[in-house]
Short mmCIF file of C-alpha atoms in Angstrom, two decimals:
data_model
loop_
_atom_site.label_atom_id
_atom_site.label_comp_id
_atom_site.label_asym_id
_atom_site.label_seq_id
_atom_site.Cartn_x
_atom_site.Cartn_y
_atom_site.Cartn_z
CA UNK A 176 56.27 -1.19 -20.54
CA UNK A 177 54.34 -4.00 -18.29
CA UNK A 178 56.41 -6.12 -16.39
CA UNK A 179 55.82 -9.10 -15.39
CA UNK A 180 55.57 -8.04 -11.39
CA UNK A 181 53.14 -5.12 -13.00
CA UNK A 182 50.01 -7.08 -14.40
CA UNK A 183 47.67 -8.97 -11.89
CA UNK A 184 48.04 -12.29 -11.13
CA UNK A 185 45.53 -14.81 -12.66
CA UNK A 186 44.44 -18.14 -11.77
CA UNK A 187 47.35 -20.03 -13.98
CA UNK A 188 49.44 -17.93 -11.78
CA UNK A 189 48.39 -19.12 -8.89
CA UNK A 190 48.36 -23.04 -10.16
CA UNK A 191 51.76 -22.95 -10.77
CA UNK A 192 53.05 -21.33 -7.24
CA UNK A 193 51.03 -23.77 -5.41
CA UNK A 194 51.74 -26.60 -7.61
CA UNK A 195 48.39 -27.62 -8.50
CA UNK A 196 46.10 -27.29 -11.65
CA UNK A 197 44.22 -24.42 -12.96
CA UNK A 198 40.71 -26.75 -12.53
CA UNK A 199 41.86 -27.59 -8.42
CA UNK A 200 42.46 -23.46 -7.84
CA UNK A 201 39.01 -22.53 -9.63
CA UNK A 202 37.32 -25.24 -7.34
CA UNK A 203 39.14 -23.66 -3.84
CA UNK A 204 37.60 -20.59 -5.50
CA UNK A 205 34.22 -21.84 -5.55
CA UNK A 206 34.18 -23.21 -2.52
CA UNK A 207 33.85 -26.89 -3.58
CA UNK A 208 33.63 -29.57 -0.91
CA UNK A 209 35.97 -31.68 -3.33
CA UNK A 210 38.88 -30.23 -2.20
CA UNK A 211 40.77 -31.43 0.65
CA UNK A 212 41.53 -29.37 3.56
CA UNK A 213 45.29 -29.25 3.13
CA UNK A 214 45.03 -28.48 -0.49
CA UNK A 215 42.66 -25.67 0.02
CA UNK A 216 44.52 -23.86 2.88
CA UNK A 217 47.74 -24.14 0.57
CA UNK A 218 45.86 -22.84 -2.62
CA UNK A 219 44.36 -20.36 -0.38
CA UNK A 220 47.78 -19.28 0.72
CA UNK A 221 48.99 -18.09 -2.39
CA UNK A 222 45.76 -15.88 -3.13
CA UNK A 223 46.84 -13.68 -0.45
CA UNK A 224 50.72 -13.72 -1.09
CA UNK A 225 49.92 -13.18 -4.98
CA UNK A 226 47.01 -10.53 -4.17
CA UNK A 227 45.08 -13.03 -6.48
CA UNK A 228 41.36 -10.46 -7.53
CA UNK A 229 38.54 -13.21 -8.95
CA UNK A 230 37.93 -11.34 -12.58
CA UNK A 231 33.84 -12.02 -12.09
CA UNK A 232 33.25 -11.44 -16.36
CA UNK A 233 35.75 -14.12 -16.79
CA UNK A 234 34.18 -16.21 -14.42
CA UNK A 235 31.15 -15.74 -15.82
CA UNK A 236 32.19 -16.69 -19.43
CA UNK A 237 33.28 -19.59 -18.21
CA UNK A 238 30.33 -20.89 -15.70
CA UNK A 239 27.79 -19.10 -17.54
CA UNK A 240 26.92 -17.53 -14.27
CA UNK A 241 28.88 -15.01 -12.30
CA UNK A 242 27.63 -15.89 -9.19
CA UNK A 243 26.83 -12.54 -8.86
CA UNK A 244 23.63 -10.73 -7.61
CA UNK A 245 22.41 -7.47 -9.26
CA UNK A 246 20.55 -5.29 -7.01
CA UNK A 247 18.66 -2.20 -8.68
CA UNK A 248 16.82 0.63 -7.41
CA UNK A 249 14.40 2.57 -9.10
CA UNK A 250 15.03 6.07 -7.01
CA UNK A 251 18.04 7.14 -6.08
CA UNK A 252 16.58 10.08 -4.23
CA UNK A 253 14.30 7.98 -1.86
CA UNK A 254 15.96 7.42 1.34
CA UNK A 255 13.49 4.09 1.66
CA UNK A 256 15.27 2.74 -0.61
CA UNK A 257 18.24 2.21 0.89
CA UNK A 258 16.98 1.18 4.16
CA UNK A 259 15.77 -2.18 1.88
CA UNK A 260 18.78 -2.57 0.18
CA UNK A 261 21.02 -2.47 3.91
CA UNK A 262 18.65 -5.73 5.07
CA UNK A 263 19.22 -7.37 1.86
CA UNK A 264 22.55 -7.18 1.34
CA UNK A 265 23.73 -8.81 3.74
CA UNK A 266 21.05 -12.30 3.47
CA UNK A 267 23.12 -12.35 -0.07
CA UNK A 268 26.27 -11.95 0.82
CA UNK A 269 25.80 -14.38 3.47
CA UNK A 270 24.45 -17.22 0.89
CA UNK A 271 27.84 -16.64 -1.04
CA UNK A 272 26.74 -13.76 -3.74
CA UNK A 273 28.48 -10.54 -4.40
CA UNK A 274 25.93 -7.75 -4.74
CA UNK A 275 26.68 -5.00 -7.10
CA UNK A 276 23.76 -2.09 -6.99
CA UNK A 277 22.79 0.60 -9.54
CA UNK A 278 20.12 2.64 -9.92
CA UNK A 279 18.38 1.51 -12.81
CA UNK A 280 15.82 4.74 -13.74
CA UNK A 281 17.30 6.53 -17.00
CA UNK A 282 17.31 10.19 -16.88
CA UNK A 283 14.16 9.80 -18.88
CA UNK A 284 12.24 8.29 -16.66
CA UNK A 285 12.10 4.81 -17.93
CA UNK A 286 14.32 1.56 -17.29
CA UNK A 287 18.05 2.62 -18.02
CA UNK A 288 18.35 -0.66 -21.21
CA UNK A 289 22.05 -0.22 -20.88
CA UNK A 290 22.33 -0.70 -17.14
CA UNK A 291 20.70 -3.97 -17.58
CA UNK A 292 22.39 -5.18 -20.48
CA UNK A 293 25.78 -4.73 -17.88
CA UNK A 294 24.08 -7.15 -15.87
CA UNK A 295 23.58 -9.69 -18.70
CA UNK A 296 27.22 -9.42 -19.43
CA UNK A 297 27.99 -10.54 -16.44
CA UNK A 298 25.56 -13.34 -16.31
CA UNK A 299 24.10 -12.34 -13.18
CA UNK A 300 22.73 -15.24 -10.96
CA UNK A 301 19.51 -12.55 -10.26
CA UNK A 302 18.28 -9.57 -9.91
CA UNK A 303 16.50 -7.74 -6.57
CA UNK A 304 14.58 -4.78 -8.19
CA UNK A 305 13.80 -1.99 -5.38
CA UNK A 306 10.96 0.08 -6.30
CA UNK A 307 8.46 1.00 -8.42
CA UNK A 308 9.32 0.22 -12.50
CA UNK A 309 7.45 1.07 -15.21
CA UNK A 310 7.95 -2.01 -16.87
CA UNK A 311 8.97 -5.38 -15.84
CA UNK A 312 9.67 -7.07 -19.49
CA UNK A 313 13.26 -6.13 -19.96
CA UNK A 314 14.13 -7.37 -16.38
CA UNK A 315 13.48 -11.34 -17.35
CA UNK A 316 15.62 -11.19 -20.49
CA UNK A 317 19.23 -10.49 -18.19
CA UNK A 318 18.92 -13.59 -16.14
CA UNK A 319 17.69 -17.25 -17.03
CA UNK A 320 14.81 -18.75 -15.49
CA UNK A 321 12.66 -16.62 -13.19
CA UNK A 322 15.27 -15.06 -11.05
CA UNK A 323 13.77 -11.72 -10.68
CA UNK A 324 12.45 -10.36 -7.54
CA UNK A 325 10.33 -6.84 -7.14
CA UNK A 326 11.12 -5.77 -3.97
CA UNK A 327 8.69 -2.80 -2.18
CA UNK A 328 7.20 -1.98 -6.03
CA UNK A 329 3.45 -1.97 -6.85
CA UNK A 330 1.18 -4.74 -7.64
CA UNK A 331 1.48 -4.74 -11.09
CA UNK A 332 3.58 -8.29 -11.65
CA UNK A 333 1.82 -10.21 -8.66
CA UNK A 334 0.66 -12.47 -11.34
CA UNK A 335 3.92 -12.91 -13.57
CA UNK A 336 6.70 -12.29 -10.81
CA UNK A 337 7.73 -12.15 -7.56
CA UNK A 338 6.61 -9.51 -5.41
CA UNK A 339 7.25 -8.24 -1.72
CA UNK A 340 5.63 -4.93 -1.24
CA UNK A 341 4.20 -2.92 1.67
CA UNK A 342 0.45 -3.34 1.75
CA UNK A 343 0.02 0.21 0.64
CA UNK A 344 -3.93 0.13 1.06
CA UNK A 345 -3.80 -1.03 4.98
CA UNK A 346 -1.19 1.75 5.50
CA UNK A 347 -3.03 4.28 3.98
CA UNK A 348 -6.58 3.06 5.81
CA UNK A 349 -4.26 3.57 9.07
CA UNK A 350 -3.17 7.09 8.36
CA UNK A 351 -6.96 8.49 7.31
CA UNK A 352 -8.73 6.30 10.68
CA UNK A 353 -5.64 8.03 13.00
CA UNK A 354 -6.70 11.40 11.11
CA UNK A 355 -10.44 11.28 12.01
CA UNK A 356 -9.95 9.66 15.72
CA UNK A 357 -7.85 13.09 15.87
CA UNK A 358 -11.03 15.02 14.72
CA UNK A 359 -10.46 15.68 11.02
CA UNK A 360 -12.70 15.29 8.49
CA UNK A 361 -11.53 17.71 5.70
CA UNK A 362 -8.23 15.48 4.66
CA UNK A 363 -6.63 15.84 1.78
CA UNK A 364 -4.05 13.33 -0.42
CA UNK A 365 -1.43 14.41 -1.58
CA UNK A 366 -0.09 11.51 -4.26
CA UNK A 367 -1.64 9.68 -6.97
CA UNK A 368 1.22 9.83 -9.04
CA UNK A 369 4.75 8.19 -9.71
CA UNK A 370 3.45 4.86 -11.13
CA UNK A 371 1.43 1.95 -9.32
CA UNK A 372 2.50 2.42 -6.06
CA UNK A 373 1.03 5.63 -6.17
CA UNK A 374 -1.96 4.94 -7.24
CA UNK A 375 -2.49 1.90 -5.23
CA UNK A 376 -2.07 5.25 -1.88
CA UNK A 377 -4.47 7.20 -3.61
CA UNK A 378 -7.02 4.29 -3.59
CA UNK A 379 -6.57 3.24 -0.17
CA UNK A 380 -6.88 6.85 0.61
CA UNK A 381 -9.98 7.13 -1.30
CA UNK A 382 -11.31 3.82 0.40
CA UNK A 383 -10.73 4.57 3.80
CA UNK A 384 -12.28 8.28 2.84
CA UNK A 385 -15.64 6.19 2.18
CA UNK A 386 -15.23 3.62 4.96
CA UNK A 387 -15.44 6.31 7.46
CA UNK A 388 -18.33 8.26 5.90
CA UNK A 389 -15.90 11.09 4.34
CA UNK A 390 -17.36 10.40 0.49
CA UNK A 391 -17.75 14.25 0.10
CA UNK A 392 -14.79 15.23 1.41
CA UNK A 393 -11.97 13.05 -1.10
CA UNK A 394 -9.37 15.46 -2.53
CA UNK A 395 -6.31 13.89 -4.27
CA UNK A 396 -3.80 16.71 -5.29
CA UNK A 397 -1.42 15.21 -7.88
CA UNK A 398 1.85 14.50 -6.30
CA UNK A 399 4.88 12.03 -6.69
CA UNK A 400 7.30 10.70 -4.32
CA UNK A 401 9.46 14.17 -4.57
CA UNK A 402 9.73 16.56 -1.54
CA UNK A 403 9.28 19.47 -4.70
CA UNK A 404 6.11 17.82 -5.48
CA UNK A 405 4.37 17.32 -2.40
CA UNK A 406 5.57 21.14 -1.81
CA UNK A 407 3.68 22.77 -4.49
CA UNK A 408 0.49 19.99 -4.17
CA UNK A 409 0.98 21.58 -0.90
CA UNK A 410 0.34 24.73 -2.40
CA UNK A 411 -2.68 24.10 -4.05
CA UNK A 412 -4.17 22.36 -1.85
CA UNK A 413 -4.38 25.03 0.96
CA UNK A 414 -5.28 27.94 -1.69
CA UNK A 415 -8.26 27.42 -0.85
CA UNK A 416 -9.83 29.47 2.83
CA UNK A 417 -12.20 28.81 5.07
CA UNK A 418 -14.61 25.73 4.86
CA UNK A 419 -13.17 24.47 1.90
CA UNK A 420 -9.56 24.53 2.88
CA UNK A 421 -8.05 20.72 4.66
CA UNK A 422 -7.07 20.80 7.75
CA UNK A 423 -4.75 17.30 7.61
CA UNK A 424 -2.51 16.49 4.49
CA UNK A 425 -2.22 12.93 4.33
CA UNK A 426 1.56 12.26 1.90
CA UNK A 427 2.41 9.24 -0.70
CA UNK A 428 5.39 9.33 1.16
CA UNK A 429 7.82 11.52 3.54
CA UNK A 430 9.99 13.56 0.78
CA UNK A 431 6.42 14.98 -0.28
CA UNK A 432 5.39 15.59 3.16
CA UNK A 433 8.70 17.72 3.89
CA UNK A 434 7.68 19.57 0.63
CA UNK A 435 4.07 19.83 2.28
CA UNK A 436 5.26 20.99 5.70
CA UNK A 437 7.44 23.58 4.24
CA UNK A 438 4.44 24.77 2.24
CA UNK A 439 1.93 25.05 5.19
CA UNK A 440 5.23 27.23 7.28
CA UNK A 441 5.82 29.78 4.28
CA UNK A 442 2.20 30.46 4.79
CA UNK A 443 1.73 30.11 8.50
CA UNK A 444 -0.95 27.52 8.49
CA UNK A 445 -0.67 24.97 11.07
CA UNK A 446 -1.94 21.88 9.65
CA UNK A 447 -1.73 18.36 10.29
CA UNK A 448 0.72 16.26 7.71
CA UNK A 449 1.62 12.79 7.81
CA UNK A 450 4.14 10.67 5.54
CA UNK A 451 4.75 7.12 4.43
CA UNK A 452 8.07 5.21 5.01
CA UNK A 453 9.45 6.27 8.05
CA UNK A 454 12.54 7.67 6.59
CA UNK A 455 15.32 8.73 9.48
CA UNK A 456 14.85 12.25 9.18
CA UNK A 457 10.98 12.44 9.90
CA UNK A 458 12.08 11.25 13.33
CA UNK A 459 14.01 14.62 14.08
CA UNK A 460 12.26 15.94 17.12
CA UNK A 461 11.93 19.38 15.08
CA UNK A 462 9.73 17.28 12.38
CA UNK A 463 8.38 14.75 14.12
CA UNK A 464 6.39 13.59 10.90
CA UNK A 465 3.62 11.12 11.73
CA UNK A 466 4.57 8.28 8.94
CA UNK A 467 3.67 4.99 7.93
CA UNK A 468 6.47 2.50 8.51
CA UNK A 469 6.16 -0.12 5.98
CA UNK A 470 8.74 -2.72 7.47
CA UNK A 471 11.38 -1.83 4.86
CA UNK A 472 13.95 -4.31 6.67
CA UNK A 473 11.14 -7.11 6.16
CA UNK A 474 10.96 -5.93 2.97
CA UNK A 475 14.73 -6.25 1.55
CA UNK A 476 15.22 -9.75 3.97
CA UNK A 477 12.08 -11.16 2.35
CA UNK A 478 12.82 -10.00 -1.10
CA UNK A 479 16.67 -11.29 -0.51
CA UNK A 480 15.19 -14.97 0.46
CA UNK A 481 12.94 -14.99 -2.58
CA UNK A 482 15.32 -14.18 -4.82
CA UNK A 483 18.11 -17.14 -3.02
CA UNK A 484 15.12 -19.27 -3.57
CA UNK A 485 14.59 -19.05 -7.36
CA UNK A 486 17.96 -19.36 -8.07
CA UNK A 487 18.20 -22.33 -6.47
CA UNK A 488 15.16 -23.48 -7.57
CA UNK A 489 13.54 -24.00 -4.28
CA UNK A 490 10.15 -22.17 -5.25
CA UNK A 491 8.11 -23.97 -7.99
CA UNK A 492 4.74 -23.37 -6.83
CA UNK A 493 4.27 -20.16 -8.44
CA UNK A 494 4.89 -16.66 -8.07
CA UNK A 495 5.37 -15.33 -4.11
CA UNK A 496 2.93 -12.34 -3.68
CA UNK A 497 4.03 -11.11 -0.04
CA UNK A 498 2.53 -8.27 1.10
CA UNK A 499 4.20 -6.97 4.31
CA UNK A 500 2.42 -5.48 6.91
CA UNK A 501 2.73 -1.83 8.14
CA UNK A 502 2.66 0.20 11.25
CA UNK A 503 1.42 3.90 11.68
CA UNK A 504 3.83 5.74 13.50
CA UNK A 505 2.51 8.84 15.48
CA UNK A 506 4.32 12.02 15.84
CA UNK A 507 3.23 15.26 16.53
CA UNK A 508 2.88 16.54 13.11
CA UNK A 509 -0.21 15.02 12.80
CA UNK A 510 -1.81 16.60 16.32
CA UNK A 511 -2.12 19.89 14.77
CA UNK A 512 -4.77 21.61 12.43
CA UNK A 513 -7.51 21.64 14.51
#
């Protein structure tokens, strides 16, 4: 049986140990400047001696908005992800939001429907989507308005949302001009795949191919942002002997150019590989993968502050496209192969 001293304390709780209404403790809790300092410190007070926990669905049935922030990421296997959602995180918190995070990918492949209809119970404020989605619809029917951000995704919604995203293409052109100044001309990509951001690699690749007079030479192996992908592209790609075989691997990302590396080992080819994202372990002086880092703490801080805002309606002048700069990061894994 559930005693009294057993079940949590709730707000009328509180109210009546502090001697003040139900309407006074809710406004403590949301930090309204209509309180008075003695008031608040007393309400405040009793929260801690009662162990007082804010119940955020009831507070959201009765603002209509939780005040929380949802923050969902398309790949839970990507390190890169996470390395956006540790600068975001705190520029919410810091405005006043709590931040829960879920991946949002079903098992499927596509957008996990009941993940975001969690959110919409909740009446979240916004939403910070990390990652490449394969469709953007189902976002804008959780939260009201336009409070959606796409945070390091492709550039599929630059025209009906806001987007901060790497500029994949510069990156890419980076990687290839590094590859030839190192005396390669045979490069292959490994990548194409895994949705826009993907393809938007393989087209830089294939322009900066063509910039530098390397037409012939374009080879995209189909790969995703998987290490067990770029591994057997890997595969493929150096079947091939002699003249026709690459001598530089150029990755959509770092996961595929572990696969890649591990590839070119089994079969004792020393090749030049490079990555994209300048995930922590591609630092390790035993890898020492040549990457692309694409400013993922730019990336989650930016996409944080866009998101802040639209829900405060501070951004009517249409949709923010922000493309972030990167920087090519040279290792020794790409002074090899020749």
């Amino acid at each position: 049986m559930t005693t009294a001293s057993d079940r949590r304390p709730t707000i009328r709780d509180v109210a009546e140990r502090a001697g003040v209404s139900k309407s006074l403790v809710s406004l403590v809790l949301r930090d309204s400047p209509r309180v008075s300092a003695e008031r608040r410190q007393r309400v405040l007070e009793v929260v801690e001696e009662m162990g007082f926990e804010l119940n955020l669905a009831a507070r959201s049935l009765a603002t209509r908005s939780s005040g929380t922030i949802g923050v969902l990421v398309s790949d839970l296997h990507n390190p890169w992800a996470f390395d956006v959602v540790d600068a975001a995180r705190p520029v919410l918190e810091d405005a006043g939001h709590t931040v829960l995070f879920s991946a949002v990918t079903a098992s499927a492949g596509g957008v996990d429907l009941s993940i975001l209809q969690a959110f919409r119970d909740l009446r979240v404020a916004g939403l910070l989507v990390i990652g490449t989605v394969p469709d953007k619809s189902p976002f804008s029917r959780v939260v009201a308005g336009e409070s959606v951000v796409f945070a390091g995704g492709g550039p599929d919604y630059i025209d009906t949302a806001d987007v901060v995203r790497s500029d994949d293409a510069q990156g890419i052109f980076m990687v290839v001009e590094h590859l030839v100044e190192q005396g390669h001309e045979r490069i292959a990509h490994l990548g194409g795949l895994g949705g826009s951001v993907g393809e938007a690699r393989a087209e830089g690749y294939r322009a900066a191919m063509e910039a530098h007079g390397l037409g012939r030479n374009i080879q995209i192996v189909g790969a995703d942002f998987s290490q067990e992908s770029g591994y057997v592209a890997a595969q493929r790609a150096l079947g091939d002997s002699g003249r026709t075989r690459p001598t530089a691997l150029a990755c959509i990302n770092d996961l595929a150019a572990l696969g890649a590396m591990t590839a070119a080992d089994e079969r004792g080819i020393e090749i030049a590989v490079t990555g994209y994202d300048n995930i922590s372990i591609g630092s390790m002086p035993r890898l020492g993968l040549t990457t692309v880092d694409p400013n993922s703490s730019t990336i989650g801080v930016a996409g944080a502050k866009t998101l802040l805002q639209r829900i405060h309606g501070q951004d009517d002048d249409g949709f923010v496209h922000q493309p972030i700069a990167p920087e090519l990061v040279i290792r020794k894994s790409s002074l090899l192969g020749l």
